[in-house]
mmCIF file of C-alpha atoms in Angstrom:
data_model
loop_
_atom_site.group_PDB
_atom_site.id
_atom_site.type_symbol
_atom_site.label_atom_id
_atom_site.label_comp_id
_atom_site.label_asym_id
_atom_site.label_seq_id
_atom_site.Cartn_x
_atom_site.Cartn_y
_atom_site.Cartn_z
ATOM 1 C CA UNK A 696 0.000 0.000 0.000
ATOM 2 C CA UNK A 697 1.368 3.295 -0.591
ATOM 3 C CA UNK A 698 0.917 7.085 0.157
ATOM 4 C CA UNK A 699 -1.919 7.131 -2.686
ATOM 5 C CA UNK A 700 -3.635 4.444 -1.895
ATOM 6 C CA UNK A 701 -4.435 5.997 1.659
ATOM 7 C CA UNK A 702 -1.448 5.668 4.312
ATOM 8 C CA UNK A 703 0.915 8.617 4.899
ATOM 9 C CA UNK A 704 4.508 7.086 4.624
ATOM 10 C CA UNK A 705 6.802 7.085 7.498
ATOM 11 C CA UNK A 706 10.625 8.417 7.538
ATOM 12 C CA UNK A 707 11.971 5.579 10.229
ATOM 13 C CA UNK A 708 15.599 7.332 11.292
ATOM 14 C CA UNK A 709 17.663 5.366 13.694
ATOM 15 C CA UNK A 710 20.373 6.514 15.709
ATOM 16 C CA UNK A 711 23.275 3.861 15.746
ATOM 17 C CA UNK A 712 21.993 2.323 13.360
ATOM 18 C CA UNK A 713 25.453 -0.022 12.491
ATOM 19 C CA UNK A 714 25.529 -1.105 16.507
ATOM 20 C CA UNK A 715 24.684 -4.517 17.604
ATOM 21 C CA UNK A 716 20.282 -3.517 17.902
ATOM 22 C CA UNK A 717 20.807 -1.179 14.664
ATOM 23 C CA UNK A 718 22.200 -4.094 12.452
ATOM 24 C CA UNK A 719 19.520 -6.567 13.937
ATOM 25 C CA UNK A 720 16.355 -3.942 12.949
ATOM 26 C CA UNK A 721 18.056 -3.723 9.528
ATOM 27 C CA UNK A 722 17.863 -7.259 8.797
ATOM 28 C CA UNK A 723 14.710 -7.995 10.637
ATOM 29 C CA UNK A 724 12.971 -5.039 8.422
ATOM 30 C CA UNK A 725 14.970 -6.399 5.092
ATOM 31 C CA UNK A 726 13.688 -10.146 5.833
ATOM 32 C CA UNK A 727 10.042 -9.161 5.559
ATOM 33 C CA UNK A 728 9.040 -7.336 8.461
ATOM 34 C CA UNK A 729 9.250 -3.698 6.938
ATOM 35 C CA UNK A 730 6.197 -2.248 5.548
ATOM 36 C CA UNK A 731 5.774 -0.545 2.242
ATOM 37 C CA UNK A 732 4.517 2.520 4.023
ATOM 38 C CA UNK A 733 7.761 2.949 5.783
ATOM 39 C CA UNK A 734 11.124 4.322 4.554
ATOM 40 C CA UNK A 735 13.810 3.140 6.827
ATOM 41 C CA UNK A 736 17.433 5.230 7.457
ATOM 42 C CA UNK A 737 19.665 3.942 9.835
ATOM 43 C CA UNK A 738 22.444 6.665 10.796
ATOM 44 C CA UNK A 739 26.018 6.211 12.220
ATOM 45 C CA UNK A 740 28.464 8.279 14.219
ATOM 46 C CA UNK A 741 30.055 8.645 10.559
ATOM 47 C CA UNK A 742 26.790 10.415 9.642
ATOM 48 C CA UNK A 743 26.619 12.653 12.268
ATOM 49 C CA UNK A 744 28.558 13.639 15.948
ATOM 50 C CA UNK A 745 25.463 13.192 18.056
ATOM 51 C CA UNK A 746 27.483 15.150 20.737
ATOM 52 C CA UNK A 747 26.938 18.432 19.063
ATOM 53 C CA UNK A 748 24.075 19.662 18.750
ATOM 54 C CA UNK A 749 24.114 21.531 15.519
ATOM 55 C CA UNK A 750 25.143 18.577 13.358
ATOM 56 C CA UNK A 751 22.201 16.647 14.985
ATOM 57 C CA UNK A 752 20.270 19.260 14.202
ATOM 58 C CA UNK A 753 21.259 19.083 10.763
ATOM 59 C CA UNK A 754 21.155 15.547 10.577
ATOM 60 C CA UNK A 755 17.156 15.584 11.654
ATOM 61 C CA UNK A 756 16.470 18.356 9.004
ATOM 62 C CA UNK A 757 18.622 16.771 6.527
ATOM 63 C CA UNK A 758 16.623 13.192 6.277
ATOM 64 C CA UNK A 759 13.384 14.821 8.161
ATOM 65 C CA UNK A 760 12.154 11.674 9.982
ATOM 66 C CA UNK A 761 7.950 11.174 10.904
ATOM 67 C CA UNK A 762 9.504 8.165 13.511
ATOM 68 C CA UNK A 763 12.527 7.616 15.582
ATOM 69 C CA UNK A 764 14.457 4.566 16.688
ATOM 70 C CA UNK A 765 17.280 5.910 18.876
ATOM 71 C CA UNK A 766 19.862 3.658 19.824
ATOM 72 C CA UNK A 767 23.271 5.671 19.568
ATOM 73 C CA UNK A 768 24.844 5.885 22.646
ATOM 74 C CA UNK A 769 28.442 5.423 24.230
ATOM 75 C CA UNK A 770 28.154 1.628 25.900
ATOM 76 C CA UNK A 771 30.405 -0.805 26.913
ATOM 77 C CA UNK A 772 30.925 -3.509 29.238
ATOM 78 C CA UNK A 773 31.660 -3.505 33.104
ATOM 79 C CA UNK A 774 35.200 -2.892 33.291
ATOM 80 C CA UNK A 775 35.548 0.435 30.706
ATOM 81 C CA UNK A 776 32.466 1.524 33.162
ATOM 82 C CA UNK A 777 34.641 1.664 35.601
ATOM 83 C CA UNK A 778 36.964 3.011 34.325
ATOM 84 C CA UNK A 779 35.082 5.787 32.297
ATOM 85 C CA UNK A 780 32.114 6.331 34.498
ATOM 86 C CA UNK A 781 32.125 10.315 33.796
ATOM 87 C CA UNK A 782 32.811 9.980 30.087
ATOM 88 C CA UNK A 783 29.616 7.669 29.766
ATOM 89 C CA UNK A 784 27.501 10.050 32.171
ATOM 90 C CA UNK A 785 28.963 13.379 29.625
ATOM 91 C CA UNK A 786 28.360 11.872 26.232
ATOM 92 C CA UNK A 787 25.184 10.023 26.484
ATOM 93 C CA UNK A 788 23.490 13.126 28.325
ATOM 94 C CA UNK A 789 24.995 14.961 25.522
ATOM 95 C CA UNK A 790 23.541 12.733 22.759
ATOM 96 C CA UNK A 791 20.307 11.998 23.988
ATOM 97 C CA UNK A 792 19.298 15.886 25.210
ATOM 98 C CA UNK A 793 20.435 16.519 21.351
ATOM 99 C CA UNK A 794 18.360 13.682 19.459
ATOM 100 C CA UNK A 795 15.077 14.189 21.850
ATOM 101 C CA UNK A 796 15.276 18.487 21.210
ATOM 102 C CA UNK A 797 16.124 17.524 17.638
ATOM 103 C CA UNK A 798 13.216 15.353 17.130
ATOM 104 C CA UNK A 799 10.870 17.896 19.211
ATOM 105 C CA UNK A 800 11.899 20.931 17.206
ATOM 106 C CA UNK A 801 11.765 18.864 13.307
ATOM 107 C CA UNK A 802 8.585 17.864 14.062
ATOM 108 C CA UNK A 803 8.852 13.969 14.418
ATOM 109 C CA UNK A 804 5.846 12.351 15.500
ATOM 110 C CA UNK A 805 7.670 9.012 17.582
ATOM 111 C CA UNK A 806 10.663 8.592 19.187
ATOM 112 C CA UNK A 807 11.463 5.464 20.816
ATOM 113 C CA UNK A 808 14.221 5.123 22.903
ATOM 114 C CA UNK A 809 17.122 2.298 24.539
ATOM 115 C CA UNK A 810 16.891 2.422 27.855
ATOM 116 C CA UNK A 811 18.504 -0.362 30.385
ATOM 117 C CA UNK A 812 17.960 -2.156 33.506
ATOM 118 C CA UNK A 813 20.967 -0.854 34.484
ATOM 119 C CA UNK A 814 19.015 2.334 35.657
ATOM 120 C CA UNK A 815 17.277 0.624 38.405
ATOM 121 C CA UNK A 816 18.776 0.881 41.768
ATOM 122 C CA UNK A 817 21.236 -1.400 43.113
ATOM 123 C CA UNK A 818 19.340 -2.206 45.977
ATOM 124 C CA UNK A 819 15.949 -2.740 45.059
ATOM 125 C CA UNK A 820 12.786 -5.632 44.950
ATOM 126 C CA UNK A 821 12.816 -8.529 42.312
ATOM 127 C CA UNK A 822 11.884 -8.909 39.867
ATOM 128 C CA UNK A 823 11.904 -5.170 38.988
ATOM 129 C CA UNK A 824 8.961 -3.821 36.334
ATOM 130 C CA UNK A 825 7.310 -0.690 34.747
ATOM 131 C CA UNK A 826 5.844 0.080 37.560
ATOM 132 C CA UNK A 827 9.011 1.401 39.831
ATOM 133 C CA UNK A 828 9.464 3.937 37.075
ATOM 134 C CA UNK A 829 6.150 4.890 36.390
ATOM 135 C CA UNK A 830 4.928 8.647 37.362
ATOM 136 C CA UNK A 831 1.403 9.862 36.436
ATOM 137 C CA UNK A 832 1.510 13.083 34.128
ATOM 138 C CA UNK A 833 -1.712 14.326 32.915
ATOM 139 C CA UNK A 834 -2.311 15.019 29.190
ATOM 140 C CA UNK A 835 -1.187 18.765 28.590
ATOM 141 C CA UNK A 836 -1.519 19.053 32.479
ATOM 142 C CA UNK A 837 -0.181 23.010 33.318
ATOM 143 C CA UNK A 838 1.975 22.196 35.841
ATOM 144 C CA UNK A 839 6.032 23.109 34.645
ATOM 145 C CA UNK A 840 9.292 21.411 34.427
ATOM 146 C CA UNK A 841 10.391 21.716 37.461
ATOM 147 C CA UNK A 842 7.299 20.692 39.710
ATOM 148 C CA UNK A 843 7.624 17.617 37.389
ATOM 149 C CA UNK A 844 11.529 16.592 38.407
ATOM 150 C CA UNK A 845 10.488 17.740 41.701
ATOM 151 C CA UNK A 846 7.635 14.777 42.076
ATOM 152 C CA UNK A 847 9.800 12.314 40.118
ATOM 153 C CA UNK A 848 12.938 12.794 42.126
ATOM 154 C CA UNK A 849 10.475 12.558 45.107
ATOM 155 C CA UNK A 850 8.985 9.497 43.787
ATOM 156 C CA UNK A 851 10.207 5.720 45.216
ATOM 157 C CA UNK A 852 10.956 4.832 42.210
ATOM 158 C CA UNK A 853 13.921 4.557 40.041
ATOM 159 C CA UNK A 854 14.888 7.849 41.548
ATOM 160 C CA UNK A 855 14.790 6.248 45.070
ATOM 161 C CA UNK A 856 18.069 4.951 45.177
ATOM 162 C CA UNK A 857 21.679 4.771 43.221
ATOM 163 C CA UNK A 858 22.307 2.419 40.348
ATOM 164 C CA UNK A 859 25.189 -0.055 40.900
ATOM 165 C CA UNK A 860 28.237 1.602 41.481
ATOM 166 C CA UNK A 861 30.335 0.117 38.756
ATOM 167 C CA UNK A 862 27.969 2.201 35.850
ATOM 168 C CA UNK A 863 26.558 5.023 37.535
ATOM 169 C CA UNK A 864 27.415 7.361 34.750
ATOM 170 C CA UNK A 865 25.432 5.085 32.112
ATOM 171 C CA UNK A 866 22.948 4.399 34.087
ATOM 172 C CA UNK A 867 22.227 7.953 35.665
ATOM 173 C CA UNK A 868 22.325 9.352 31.750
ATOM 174 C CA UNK A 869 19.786 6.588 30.513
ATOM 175 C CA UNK A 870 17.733 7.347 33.693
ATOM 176 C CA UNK A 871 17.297 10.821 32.643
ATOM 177 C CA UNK A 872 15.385 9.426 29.187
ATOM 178 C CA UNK A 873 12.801 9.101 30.752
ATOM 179 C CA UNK A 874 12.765 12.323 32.865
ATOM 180 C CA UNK A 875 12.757 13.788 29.392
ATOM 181 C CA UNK A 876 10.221 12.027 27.850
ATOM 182 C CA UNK A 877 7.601 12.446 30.517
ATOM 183 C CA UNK A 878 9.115 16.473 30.227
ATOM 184 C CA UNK A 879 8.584 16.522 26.572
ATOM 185 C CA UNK A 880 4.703 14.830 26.773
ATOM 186 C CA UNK A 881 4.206 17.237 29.746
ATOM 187 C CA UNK A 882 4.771 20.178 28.388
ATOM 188 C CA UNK A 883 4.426 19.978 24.646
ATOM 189 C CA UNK A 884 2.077 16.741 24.402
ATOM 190 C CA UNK A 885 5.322 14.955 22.423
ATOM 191 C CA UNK A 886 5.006 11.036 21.783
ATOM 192 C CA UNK A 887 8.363 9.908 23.149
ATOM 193 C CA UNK A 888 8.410 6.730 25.023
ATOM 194 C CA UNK A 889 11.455 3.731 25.642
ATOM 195 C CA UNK A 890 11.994 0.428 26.203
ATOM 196 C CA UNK A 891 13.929 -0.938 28.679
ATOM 197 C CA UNK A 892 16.162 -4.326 27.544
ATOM 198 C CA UNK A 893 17.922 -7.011 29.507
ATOM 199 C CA UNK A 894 21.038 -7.936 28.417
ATOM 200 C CA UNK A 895 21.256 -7.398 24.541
ATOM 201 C CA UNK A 896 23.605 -9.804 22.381
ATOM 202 C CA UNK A 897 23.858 -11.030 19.092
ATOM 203 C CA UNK A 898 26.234 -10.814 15.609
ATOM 204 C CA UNK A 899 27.794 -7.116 15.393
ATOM 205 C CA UNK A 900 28.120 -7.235 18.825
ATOM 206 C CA UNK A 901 31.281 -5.697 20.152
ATOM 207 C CA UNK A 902 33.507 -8.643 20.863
ATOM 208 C CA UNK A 903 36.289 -6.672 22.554
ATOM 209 C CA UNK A 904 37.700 -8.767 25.757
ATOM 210 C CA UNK A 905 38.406 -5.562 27.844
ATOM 211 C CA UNK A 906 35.663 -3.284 26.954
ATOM 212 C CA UNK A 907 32.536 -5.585 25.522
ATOM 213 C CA UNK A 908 29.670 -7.157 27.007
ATOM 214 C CA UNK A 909 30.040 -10.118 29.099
ATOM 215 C CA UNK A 910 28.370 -12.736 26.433
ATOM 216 C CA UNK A 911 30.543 -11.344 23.522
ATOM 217 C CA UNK A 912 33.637 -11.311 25.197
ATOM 218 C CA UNK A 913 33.221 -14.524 26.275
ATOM 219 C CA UNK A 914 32.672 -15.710 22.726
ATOM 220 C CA UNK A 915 36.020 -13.960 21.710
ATOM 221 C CA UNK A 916 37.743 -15.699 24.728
ATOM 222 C CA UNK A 917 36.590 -19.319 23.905
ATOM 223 C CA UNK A 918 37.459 -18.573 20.190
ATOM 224 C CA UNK A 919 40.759 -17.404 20.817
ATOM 225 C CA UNK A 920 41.192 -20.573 23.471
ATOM 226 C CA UNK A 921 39.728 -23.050 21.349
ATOM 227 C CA UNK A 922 42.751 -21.570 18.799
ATOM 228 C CA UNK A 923 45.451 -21.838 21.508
ATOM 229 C CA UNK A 924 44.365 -24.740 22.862
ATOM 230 C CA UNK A 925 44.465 -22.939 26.214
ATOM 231 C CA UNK A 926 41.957 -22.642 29.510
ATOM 232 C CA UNK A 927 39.428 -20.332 29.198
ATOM 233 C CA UNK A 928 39.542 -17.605 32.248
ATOM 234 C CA UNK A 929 35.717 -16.305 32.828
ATOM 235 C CA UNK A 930 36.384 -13.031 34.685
ATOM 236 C CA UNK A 931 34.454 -13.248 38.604
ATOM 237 C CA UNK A 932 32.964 -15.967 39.765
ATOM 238 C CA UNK A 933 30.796 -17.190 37.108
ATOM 239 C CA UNK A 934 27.352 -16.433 39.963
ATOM 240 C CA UNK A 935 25.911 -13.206 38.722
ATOM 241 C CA UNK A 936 22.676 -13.755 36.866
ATOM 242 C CA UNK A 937 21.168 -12.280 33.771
ATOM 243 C CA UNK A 938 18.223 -12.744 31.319
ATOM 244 C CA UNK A 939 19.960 -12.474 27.570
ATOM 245 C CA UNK A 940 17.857 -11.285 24.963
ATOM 246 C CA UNK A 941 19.061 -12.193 21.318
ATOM 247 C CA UNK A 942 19.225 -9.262 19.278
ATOM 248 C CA UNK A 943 16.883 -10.074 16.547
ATOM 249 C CA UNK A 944 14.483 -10.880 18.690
ATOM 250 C CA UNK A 945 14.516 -7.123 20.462
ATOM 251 C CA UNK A 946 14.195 -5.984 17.084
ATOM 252 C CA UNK A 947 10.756 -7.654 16.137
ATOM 253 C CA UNK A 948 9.579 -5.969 19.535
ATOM 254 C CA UNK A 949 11.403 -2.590 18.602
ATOM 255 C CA UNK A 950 9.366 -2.740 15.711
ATOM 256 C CA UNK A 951 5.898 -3.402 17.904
ATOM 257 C CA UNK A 952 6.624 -0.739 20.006
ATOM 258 C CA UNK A 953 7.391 1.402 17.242
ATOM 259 C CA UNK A 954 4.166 0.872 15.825
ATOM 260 C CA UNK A 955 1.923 -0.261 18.221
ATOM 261 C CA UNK A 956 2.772 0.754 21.657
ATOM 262 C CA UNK A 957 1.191 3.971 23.030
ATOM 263 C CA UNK A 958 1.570 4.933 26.213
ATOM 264 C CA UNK A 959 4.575 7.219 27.593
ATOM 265 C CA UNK A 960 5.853 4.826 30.278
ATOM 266 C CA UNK A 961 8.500 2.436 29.340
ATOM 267 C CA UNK A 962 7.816 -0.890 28.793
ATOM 268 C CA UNK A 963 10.421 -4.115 29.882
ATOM 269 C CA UNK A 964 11.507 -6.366 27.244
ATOM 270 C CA UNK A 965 12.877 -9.493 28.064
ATOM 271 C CA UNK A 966 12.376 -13.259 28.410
ATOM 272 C CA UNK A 967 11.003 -14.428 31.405
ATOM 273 C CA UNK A 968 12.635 -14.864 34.653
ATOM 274 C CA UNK A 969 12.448 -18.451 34.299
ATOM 275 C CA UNK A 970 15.048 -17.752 31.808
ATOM 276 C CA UNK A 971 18.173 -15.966 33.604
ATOM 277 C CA UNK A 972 21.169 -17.744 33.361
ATOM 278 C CA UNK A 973 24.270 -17.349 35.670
ATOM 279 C CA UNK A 974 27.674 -16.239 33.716
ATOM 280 C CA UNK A 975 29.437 -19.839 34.196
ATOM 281 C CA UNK A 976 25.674 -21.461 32.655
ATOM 282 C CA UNK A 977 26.177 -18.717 29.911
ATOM 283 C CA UNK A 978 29.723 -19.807 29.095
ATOM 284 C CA UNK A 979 29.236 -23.516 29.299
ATOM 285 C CA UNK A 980 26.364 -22.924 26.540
ATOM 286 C CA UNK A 981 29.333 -20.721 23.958
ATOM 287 C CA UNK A 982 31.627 -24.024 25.218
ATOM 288 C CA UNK A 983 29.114 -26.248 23.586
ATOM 289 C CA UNK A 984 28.080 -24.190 20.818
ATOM 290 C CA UNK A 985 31.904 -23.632 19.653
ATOM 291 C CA UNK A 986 32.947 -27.275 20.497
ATOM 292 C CA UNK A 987 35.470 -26.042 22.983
ATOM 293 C CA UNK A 988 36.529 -29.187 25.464
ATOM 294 C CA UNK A 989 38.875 -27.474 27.795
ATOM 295 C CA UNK A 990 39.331 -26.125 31.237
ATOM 296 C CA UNK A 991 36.995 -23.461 32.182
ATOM 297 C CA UNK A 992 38.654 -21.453 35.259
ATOM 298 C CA UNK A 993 37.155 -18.653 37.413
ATOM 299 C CA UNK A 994 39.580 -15.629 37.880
ATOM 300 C CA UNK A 995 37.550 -14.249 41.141
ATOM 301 C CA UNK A 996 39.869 -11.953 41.882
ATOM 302 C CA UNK A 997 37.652 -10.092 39.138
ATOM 303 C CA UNK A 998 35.101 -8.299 39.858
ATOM 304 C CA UNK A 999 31.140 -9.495 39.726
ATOM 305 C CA UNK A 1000 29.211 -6.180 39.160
ATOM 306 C CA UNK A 1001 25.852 -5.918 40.080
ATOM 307 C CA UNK A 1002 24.647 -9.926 40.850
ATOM 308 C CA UNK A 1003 21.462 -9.899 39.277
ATOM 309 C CA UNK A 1004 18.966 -7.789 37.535
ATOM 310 C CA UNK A 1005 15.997 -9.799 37.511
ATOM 311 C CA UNK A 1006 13.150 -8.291 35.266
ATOM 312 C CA UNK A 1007 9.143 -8.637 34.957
ATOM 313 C CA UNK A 1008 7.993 -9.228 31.179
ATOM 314 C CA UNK A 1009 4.608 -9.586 32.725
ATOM 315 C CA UNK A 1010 3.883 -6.278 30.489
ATOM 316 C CA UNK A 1011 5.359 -7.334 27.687
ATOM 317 C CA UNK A 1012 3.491 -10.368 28.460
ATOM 318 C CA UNK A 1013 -0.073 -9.053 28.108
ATOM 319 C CA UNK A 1014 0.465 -6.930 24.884
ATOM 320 C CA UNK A 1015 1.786 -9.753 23.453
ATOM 321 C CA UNK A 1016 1.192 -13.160 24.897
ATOM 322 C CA UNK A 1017 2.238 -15.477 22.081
ATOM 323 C CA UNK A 1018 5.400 -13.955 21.260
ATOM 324 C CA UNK A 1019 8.315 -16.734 20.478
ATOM 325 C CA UNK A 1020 11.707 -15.544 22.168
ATOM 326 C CA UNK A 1021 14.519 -17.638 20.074
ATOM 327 C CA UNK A 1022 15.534 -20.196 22.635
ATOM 328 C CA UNK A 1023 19.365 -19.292 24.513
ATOM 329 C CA UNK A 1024 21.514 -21.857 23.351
ATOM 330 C CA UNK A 1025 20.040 -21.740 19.622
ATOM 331 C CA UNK A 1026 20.526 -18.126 19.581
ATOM 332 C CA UNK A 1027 24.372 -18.421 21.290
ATOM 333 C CA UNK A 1028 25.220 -21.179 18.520
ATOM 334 C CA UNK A 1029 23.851 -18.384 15.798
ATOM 335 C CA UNK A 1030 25.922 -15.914 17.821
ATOM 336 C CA UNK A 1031 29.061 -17.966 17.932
ATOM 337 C CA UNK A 1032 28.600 -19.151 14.229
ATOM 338 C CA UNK A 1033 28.500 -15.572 12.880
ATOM 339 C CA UNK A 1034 31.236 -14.234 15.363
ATOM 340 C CA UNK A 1035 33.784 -16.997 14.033
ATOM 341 C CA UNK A 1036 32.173 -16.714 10.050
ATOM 342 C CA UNK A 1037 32.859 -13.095 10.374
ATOM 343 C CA UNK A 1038 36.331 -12.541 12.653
ATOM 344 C CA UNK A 1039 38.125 -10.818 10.236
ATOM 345 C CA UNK A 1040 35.999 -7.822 10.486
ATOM 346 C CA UNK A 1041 34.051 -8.377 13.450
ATOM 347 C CA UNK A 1042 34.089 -5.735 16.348
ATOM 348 C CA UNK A 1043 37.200 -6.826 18.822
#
């Protein structure tokens, strides 16, 4: 169907759109999920320096999205956190106040942001849900900016307590997403909502031992090992637990909430919690899938991070109750196949 036949088309722009959830969209939309009403641009930091705000500016005007995805943002795993904790607190504020005033001042009808569980506090109930960072904000309501961060810093919500120590920085900048969203509906009735992942892998993942993702950097390790013949060294003690979500699977939801999904309030997507895994369950799953048959060894003078993040899909759940998660170990033996198809030029 196109614009003549009835349906205005939609300009789909997507912030890091060659990342690990930007690559997954792009095949997920190419393999039959796009629609012909929708034009789809995915954007990289070669596009644009999302830092500044006159080139994001520029980059809005230039391509003049209806819709935002927005997924650009500076991540990595738990030891450059610690390490950079201001740098990711500076740059993602940066980025995200510029996309969000961008997409308010072009005109753009949707934004949908990447949020993280990360942004919960470190000492909190489980499983955490929607409902610790919901606020309610009337349509249009007159009441200003500041009353509103006064009653959701008041709030016991995700406001009620520090994030893990390790990310602070990441996870204060993604927390104040959704300060801006609810700002943005608040005062100028803006549709800008988020989602809020578990842990994200899949292929064009960063793979980089020091400064990726635990699952990815695993993968790289038992490569590597496998290649050496050599132990492979899991950082901690293998106990923290996490629910992975494959990355093409986040993108079929992406593409739900994109179209679908209404309401303001972010909304938890993950697999159930009868589905988190401890690290040393998650590496003994890439052992398999890579045919690795040596030692595995637990270097705990590492640290853990945060030991679990347990989250509700109970949400998720009743928008959509038949949605098929790809099961772990299938989606770590796609993972694994594409990482070692693709080394050459993989992200490491």
């Amino acid at each position: 169907m196109t614009e003549a036949a009835g349906l205005a088309p939609k300009r789909i722009l997507v912030t890091g759109g060659t990342g690990l959830v930007g690559r997954a969209i792009e095949k997920v939309v190419a393999d039959g999920e796009g629609r012909p009403d929708e034009e789809w641009i995915f954007v990289s930091s070669r596009d644009a320096d999302l830092t500044n705000a006159a080139e994001t500016k520029a980059l809005f005007e230039q391509h003049k999205p209806t819709h935002v995805i927005h997924l650009a943002a500076m991540v990595g795993g738990l030891f450059k956190n610690i390490r950079y904790n201001l740098d990711f607190w500076r740059r993602n504020i940066h980025i995200n106040d510029n996309v969000l005033h961008s997409a308010y001042e072009t005109g753009v009808q949707k934004v949908v942001s990447c949020l993280s569980t990360c942004i919960f506090p470190d000492k909190t109930t489980y499983p955490i849900n929607e409902s610790m960072v919901s606020i309610s904000v009337p349509v249009r309501s007159p009441v200003g900016i500041p009353a509103l961060l006064n009653s959701l810093l008041s709030c016991p919500q995700i406001h009620n307590g520090p994030p893990h120590s390790s990310n602070f920085g990441y996870s204060y900048a993604k927390r104040m997403i959704d300060i801006q969203n609810r700002g943005y509906f608040e005062q100028h009735g803006c549709r800008f909502t988020a989602v809020i992942p578990t842990n994200v892998f899949g292929p064009y993942d960063n793979f980089n031992i020091e400064d990726g993702h635990v699952l990815p950097g695993l993968i790289h390790k038992v490569y590597l090992a496998k290649q050496t013949g050599s132990a492979l060294t899991v950082w901690g003690t293998g106990k923290p637990r996490r629910q992975f979500i494959y990355s093409l699977d986040l993108a079929r939801l992406f593409l739900w909430v994109l179209r679908e999904y209404e309401e303001v309030e972010p909304i938890i997507l993950s697999v159930g919690e009868e589905d988190e895994v401890s690290i040393k369950e998650a590496a003994e799953a890439i052992a398999e899938a890579m045919d690795f048959r040596g030692e595995l060894v637990f270097d705990t003078t590492k640290a853990d991070g945060q030991f679990k993040k347990t989250a509700s899909n109970a949400k998720l759940r009743h928008y959509l109750p038949g949605f098929q998660f790809t099961p772990f170990r299938q989606a770590v033996k796609e993972t694994c196949a594409w990482f070692s198809a693709n080394y050459a030029n993989a992200r490491k």
